Tab-separated table of N, CA and C in Angstrom:
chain	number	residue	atom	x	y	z
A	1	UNK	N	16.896	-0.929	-55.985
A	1	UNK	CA	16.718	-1.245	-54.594
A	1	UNK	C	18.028	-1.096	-53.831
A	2	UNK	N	19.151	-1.691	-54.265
A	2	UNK	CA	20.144	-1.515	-53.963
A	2	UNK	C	20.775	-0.138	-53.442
A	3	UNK	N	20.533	0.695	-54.797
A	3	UNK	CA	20.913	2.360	-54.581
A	3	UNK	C	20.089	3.014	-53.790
A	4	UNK	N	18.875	2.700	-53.331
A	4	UNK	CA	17.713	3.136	-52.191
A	4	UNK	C	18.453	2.658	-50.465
A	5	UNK	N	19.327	1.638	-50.873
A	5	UNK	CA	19.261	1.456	-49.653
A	5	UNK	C	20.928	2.127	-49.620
A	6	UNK	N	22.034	1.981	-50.271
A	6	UNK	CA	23.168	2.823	-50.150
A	6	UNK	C	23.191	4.216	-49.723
A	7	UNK	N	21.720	4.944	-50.415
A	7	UNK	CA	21.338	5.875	-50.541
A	7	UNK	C	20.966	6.639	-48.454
A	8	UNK	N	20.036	5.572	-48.353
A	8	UNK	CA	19.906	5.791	-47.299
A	8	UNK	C	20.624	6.071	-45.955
A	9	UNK	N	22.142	4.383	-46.116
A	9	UNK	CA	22.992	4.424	-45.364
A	9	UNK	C	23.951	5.646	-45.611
A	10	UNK	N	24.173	6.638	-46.316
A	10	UNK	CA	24.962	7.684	-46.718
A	10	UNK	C	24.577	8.390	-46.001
A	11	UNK	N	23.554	8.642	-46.418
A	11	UNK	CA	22.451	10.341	-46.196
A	11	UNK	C	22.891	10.089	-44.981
A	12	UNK	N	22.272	9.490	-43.911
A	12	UNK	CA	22.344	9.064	-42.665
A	12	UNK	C	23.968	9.626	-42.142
A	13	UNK	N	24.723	9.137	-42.465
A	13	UNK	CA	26.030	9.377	-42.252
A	13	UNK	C	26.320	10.819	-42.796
A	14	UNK	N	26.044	10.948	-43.543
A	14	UNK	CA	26.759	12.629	-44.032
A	14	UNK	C	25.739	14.100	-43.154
A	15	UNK	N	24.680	13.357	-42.773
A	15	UNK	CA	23.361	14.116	-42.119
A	15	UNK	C	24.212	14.273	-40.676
A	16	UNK	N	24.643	13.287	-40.232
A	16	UNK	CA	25.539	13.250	-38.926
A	16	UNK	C	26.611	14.464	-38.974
A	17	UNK	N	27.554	13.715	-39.970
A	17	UNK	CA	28.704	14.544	-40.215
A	17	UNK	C	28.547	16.324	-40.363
A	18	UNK	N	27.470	16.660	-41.198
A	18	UNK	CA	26.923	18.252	-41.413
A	18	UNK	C	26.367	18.462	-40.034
A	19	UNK	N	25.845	18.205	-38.995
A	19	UNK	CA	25.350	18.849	-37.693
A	19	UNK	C	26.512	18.605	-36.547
A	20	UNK	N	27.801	17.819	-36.925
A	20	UNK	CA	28.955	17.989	-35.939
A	20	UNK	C	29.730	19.214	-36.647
A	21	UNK	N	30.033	19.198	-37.808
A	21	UNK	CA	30.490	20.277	-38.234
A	21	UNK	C	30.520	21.526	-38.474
A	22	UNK	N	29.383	21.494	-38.981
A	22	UNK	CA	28.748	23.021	-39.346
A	22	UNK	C	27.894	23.898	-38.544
A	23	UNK	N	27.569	23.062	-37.432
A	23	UNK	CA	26.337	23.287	-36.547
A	23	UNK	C	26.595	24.802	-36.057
A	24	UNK	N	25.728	25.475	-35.801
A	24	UNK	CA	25.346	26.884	-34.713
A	24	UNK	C	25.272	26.835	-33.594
A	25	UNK	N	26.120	27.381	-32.277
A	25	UNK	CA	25.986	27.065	-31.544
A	25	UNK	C	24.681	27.827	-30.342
A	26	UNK	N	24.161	28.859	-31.824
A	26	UNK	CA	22.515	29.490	-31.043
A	26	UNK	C	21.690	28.337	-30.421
A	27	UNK	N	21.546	27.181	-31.762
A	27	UNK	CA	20.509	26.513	-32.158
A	27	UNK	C	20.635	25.266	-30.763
A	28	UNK	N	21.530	24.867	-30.163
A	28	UNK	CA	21.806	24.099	-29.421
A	28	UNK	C	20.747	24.484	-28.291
A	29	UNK	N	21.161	25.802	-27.437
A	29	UNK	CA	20.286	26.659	-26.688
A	29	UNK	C	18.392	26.474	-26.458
A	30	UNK	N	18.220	26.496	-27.722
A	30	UNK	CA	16.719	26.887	-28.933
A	30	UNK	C	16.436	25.227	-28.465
A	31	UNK	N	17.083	24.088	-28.899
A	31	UNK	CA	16.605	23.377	-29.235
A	31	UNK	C	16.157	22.514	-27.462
A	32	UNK	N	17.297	22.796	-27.010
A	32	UNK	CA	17.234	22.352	-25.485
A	32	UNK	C	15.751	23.021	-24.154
A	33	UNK	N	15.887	24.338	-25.007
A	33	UNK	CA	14.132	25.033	-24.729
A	33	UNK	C	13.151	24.163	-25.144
A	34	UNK	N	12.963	24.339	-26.944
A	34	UNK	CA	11.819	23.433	-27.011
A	34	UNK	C	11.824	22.249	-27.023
A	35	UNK	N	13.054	21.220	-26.537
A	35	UNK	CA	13.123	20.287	-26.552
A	35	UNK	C	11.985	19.713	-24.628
A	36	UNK	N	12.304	20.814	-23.725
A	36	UNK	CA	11.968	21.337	-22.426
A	36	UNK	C	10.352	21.893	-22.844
A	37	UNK	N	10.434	22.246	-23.203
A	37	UNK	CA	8.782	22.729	-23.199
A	37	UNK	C	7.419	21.597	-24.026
A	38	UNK	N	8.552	20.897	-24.908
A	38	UNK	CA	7.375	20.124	-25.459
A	38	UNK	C	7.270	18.866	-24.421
A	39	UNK	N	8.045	18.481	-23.751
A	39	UNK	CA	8.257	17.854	-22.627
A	39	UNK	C	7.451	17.797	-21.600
A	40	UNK	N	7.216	19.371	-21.163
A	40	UNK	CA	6.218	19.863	-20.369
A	40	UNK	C	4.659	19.577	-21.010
A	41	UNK	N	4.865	20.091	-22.124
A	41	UNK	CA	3.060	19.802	-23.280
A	41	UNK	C	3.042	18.247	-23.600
A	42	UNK	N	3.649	17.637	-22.912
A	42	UNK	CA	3.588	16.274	-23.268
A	42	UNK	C	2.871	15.763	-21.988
A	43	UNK	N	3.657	16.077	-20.632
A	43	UNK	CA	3.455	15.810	-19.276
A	43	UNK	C	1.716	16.099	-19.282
A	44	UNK	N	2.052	17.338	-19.209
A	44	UNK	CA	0.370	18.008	-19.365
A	44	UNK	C	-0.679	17.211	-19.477
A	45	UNK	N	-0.605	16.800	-21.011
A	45	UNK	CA	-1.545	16.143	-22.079
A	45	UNK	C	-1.617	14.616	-21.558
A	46	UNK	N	-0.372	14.045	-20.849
A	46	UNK	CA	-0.879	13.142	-20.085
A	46	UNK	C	-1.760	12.849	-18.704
A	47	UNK	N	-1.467	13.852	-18.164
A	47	UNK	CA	-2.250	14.091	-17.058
A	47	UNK	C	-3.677	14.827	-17.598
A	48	UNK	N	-3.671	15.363	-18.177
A	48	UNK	CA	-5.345	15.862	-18.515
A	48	UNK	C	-5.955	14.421	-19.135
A	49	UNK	N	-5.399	13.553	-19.820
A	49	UNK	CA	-6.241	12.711	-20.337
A	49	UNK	C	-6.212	11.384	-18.701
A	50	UNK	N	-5.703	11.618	-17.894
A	50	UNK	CA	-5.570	10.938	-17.149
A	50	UNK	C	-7.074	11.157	-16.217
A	51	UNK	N	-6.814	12.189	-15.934
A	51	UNK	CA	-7.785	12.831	-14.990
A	51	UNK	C	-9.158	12.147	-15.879
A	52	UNK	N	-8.907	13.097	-17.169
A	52	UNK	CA	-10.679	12.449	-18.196
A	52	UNK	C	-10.873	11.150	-17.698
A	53	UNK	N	-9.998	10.683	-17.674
A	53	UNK	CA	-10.351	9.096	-17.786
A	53	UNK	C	-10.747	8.443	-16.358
A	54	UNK	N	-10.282	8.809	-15.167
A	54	UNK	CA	-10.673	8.688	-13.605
A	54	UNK	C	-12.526	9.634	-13.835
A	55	UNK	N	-12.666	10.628	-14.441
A	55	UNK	CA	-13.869	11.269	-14.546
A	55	UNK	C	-14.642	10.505	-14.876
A	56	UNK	N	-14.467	9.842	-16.448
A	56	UNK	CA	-15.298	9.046	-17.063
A	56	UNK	C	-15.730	7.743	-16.400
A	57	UNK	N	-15.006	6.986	-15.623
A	57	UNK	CA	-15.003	5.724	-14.830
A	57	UNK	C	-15.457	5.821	-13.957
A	58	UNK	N	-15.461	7.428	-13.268
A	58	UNK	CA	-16.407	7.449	-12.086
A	58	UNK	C	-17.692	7.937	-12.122
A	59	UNK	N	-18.375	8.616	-13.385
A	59	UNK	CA	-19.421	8.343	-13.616
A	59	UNK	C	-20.037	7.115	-14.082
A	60	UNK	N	-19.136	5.987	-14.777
A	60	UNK	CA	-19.569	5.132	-15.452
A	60	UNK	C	-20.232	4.348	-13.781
A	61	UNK	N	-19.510	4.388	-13.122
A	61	UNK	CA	-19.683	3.381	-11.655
A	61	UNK	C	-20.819	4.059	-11.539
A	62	UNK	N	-21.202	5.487	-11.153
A	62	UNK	CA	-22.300	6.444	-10.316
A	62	UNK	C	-23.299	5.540	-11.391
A	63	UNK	N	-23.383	5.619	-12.811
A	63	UNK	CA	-24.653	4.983	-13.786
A	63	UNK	C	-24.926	4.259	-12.821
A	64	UNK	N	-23.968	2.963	-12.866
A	64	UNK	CA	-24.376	1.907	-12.935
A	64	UNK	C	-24.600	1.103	-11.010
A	65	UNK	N	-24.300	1.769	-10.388
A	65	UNK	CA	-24.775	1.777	-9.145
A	65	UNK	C	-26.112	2.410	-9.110
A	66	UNK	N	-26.472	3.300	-9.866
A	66	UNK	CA	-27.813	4.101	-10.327
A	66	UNK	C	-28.730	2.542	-10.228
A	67	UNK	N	-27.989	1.910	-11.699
A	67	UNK	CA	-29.279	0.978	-12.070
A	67	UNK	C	-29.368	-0.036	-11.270
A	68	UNK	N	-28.340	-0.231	-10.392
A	68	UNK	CA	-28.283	-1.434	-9.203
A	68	UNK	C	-29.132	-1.579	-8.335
A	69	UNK	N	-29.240	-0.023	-7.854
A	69	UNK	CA	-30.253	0.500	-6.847
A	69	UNK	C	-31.900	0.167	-7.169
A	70	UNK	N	-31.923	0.951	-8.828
A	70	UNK	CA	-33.319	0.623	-9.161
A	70	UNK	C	-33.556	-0.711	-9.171
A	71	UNK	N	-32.907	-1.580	-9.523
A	71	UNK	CA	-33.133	-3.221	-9.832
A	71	UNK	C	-33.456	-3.549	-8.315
A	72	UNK	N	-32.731	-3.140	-7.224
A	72	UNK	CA	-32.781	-3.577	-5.631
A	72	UNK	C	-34.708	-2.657	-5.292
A	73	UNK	N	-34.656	-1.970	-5.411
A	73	UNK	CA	-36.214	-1.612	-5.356
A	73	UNK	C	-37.237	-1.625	-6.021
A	74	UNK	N	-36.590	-2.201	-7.304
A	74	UNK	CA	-38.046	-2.936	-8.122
A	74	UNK	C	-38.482	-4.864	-7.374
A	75	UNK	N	-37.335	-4.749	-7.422
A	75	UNK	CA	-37.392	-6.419	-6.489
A	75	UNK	C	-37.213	-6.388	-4.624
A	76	UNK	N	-37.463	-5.289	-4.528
A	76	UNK	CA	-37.480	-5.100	-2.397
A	76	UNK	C	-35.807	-6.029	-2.608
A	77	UNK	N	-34.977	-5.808	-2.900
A	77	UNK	CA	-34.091	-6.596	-2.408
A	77	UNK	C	-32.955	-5.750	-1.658
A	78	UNK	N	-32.561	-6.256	-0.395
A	78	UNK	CA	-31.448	-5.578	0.272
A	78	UNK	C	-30.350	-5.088	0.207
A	79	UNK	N	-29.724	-4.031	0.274
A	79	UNK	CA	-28.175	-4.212	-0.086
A	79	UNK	C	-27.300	-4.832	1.052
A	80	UNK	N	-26.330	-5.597	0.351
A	80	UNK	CA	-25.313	-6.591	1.184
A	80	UNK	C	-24.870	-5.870	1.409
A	81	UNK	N	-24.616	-5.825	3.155
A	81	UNK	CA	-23.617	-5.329	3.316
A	81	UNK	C	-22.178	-5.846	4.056
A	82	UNK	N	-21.090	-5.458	3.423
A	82	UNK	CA	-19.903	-6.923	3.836
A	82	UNK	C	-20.024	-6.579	5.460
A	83	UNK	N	-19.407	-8.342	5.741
A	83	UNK	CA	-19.241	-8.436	7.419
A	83	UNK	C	-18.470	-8.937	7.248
A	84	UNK	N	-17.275	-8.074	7.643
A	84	UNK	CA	-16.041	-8.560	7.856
A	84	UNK	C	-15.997	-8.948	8.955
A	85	UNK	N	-16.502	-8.973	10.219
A	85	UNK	CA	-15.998	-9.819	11.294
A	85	UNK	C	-16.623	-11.181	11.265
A	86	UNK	N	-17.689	-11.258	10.478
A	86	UNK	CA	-18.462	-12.662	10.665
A	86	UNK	C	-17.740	-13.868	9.989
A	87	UNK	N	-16.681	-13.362	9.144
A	87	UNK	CA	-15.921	-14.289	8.539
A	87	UNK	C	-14.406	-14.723	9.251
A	88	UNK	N	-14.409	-15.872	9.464
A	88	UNK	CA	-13.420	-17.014	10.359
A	88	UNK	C	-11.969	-15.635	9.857
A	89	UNK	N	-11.286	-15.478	10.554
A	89	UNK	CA	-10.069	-15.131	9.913
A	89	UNK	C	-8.920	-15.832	10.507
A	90	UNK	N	-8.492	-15.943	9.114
A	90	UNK	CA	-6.589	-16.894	8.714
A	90	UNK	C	-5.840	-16.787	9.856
A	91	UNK	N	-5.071	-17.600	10.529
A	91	UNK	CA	-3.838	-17.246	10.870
A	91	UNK	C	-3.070	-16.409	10.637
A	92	UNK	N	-2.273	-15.176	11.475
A	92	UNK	CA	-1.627	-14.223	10.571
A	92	UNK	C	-0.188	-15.133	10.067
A	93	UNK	N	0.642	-14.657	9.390
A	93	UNK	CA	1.558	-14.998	8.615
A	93	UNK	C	2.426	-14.388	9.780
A	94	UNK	N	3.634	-15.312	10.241
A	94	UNK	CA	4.418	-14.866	11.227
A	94	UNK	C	5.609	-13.975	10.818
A	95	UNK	N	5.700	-13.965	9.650
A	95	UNK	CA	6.536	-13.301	9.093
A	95	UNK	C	5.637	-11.613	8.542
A	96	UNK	N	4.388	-11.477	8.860
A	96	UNK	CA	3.893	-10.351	8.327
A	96	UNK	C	3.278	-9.614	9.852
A	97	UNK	N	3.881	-10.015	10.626
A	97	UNK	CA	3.506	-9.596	11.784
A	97	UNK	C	4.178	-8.220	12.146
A	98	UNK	N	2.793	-7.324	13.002
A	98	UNK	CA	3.667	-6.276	13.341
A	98	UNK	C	4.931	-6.462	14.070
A	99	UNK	N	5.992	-5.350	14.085
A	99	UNK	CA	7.018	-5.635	14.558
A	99	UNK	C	6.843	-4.800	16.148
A	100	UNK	N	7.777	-5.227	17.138
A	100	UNK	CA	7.509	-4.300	18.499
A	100	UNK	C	8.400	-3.261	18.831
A	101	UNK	N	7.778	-2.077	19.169
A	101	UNK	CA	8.560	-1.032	19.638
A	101	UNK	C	9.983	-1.096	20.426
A	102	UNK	N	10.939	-0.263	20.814
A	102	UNK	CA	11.513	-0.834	21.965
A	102	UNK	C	11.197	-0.465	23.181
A	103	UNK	N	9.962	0.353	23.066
A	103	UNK	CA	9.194	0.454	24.267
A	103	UNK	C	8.865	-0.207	24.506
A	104	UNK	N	7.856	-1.882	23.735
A	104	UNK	CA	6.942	-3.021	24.170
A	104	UNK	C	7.897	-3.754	24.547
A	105	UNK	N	8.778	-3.873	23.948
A	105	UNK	CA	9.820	-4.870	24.184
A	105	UNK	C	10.252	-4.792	26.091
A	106	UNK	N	10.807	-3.663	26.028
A	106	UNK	CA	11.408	-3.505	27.416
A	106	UNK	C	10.118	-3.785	28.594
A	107	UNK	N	8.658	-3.274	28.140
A	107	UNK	CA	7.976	-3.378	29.163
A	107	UNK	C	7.228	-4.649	29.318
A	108	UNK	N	7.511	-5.605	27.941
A	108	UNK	CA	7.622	-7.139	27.914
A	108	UNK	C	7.961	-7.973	28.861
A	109	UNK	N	9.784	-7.303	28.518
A	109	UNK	CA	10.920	-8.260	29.630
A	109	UNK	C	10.496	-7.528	30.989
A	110	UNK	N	10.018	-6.447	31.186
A	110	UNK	CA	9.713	-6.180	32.778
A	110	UNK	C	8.640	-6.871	33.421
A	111	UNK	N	7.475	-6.828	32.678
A	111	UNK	CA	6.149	-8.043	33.040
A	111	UNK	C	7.180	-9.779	33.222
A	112	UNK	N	7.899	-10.051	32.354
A	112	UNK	CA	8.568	-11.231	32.765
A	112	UNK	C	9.478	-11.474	33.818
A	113	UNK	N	10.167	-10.387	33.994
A	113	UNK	CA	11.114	-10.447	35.120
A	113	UNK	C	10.173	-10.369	36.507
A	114	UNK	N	8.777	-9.388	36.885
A	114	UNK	CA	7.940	-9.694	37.674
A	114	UNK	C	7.316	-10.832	38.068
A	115	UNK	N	6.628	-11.535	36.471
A	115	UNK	CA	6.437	-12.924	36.802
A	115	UNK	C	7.194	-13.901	37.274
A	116	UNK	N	8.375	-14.040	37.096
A	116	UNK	CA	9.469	-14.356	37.738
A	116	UNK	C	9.792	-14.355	39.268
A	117	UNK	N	10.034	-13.030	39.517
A	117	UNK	CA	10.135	-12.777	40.978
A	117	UNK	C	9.009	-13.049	41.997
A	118	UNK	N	7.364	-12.516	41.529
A	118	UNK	CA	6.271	-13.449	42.064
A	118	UNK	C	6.401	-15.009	41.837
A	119	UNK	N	7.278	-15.632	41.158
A	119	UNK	CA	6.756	-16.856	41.085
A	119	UNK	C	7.306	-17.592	41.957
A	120	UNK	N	8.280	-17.207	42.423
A	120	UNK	CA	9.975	-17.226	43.298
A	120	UNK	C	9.238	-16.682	44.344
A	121	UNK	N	9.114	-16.045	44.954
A	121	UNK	CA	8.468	-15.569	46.116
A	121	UNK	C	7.177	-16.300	46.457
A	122	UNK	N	6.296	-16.742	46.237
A	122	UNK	CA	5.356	-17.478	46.174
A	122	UNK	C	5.687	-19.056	46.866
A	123	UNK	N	6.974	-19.765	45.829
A	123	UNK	CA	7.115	-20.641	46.082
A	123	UNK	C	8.144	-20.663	47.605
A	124	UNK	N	8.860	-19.454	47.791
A	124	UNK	CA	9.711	-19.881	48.914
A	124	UNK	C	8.476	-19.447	50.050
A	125	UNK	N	7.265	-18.714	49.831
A	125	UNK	CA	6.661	-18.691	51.083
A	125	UNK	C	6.062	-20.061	51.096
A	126	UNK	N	5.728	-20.817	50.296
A	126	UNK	CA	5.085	-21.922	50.630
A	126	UNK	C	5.839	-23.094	51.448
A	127	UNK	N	7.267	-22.411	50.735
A	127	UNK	CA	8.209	-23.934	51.807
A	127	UNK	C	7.949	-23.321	52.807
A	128	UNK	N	8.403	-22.077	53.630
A	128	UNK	CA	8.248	-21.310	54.183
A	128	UNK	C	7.163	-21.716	55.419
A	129	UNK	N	5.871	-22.002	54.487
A	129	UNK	CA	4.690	-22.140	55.413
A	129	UNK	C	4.923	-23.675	55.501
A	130	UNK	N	5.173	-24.572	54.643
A	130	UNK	CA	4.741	-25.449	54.867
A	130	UNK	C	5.773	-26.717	56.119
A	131	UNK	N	7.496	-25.825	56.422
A	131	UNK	CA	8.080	-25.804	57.468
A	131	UNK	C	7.534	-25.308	58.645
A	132	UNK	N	6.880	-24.248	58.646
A	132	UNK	CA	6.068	-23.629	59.737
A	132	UNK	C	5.576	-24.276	60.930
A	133	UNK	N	6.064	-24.274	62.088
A	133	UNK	CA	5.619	-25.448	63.015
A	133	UNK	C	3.868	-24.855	63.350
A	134	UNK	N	3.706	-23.730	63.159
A	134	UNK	CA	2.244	-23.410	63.046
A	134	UNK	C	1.476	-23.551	62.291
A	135	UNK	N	1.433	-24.341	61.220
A	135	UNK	CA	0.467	-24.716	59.980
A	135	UNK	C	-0.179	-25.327	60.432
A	136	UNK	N	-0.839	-25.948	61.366
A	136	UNK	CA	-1.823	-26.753	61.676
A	136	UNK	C	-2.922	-25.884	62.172
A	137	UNK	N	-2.629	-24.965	62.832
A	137	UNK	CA	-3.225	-24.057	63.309
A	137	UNK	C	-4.174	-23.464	61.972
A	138	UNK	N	-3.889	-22.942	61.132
A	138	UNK	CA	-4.573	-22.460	59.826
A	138	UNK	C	-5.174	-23.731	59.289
C-alpha cells in the first residue's frame, strides 16, 4: 500500500517534469485547437439538450392543458380567468417607485411656481376688493 501510494506521488511528479522538458512545441498548437473545438462540441451539446428539454416541457404543458380542457367540458365548468384589477392593490413601495424625467421634474416646478403666482394674485385682488370703496355695490 505504501509503494502504491509513493508510486503514485512520483509518477505524478516525473509525468510533470517529462512534458516541461521534453515537450514539442507542434503539440502545444494541436492541443490548444482541440482543446477549442471540443469546447465548442461541448457548448453545442449543451444547448441542443437545452432546447430538447424547453421542447419536452412544452408539450408536457400542451398534454396537460389538453386534459384540463376536457375535464372543464365534461363538467360545463368555466375557465378562470385572472382579474387583475378586481384585486385591492398594495401600496407601492416608495423606494420602487418610478423615477422622474428631467423633463417631469422641470414641468413639476413650473405647475408649482404657477400655483404660486395664482395664489398670490388671487389673494392681493381680494384685499384689493375688499379695500374697494365700491364693494357694496357688487
Amino acid at each position: 500500500m505504501a509503494a502504491f501510494i509513493a508510486k503514485q506521488m512520483v509518477g505524478n511528479q516525473l509525468s510533470a517534469v517529462k512534458g516541461a522538458v521534453g515537450g514539442d512545441g507542434g503539440d502545444d498548437g494541436d492541443d490548444k485547437e482541440k482543446a477549442e473545438e471540443e469546447e465548442r462540441e461541448r457548448l453545442e451539446a449543451i444547448r441542443e439538450a437545452e432546447e430538447r428539454r424547453k421542447e419536452k416541457h412544452r408539450k408536457m404543458e400542451e398534454e396537460r392543458e389538453k386534459m384540463r380542457q376536457d375535464i372543464r367540458d365534461k363538467y360545463n365548468i368555466k375557465k378562470k380567468e385572472e382579474i387583475v384589477e378586481a384585486m385591492p392593490q398594495e401600496e407601492p413601495n416608495p423606494l420602487m417607485r418610478k423615477k422622474k424625467t428631467p423633463e417631469e421634474l422641470a414641468a413639476e416646478a413650473e405647475q408649482e411656481e404657477l400655483d404660486d403666482f395664482t395664489t398670490k394674485l388671487k389673494k392681493r385682488l381680494s384685499d384689493a376688493f375688499k379695500n374697494c370703496p365700491l364693494r357694496n355695490l357688487f
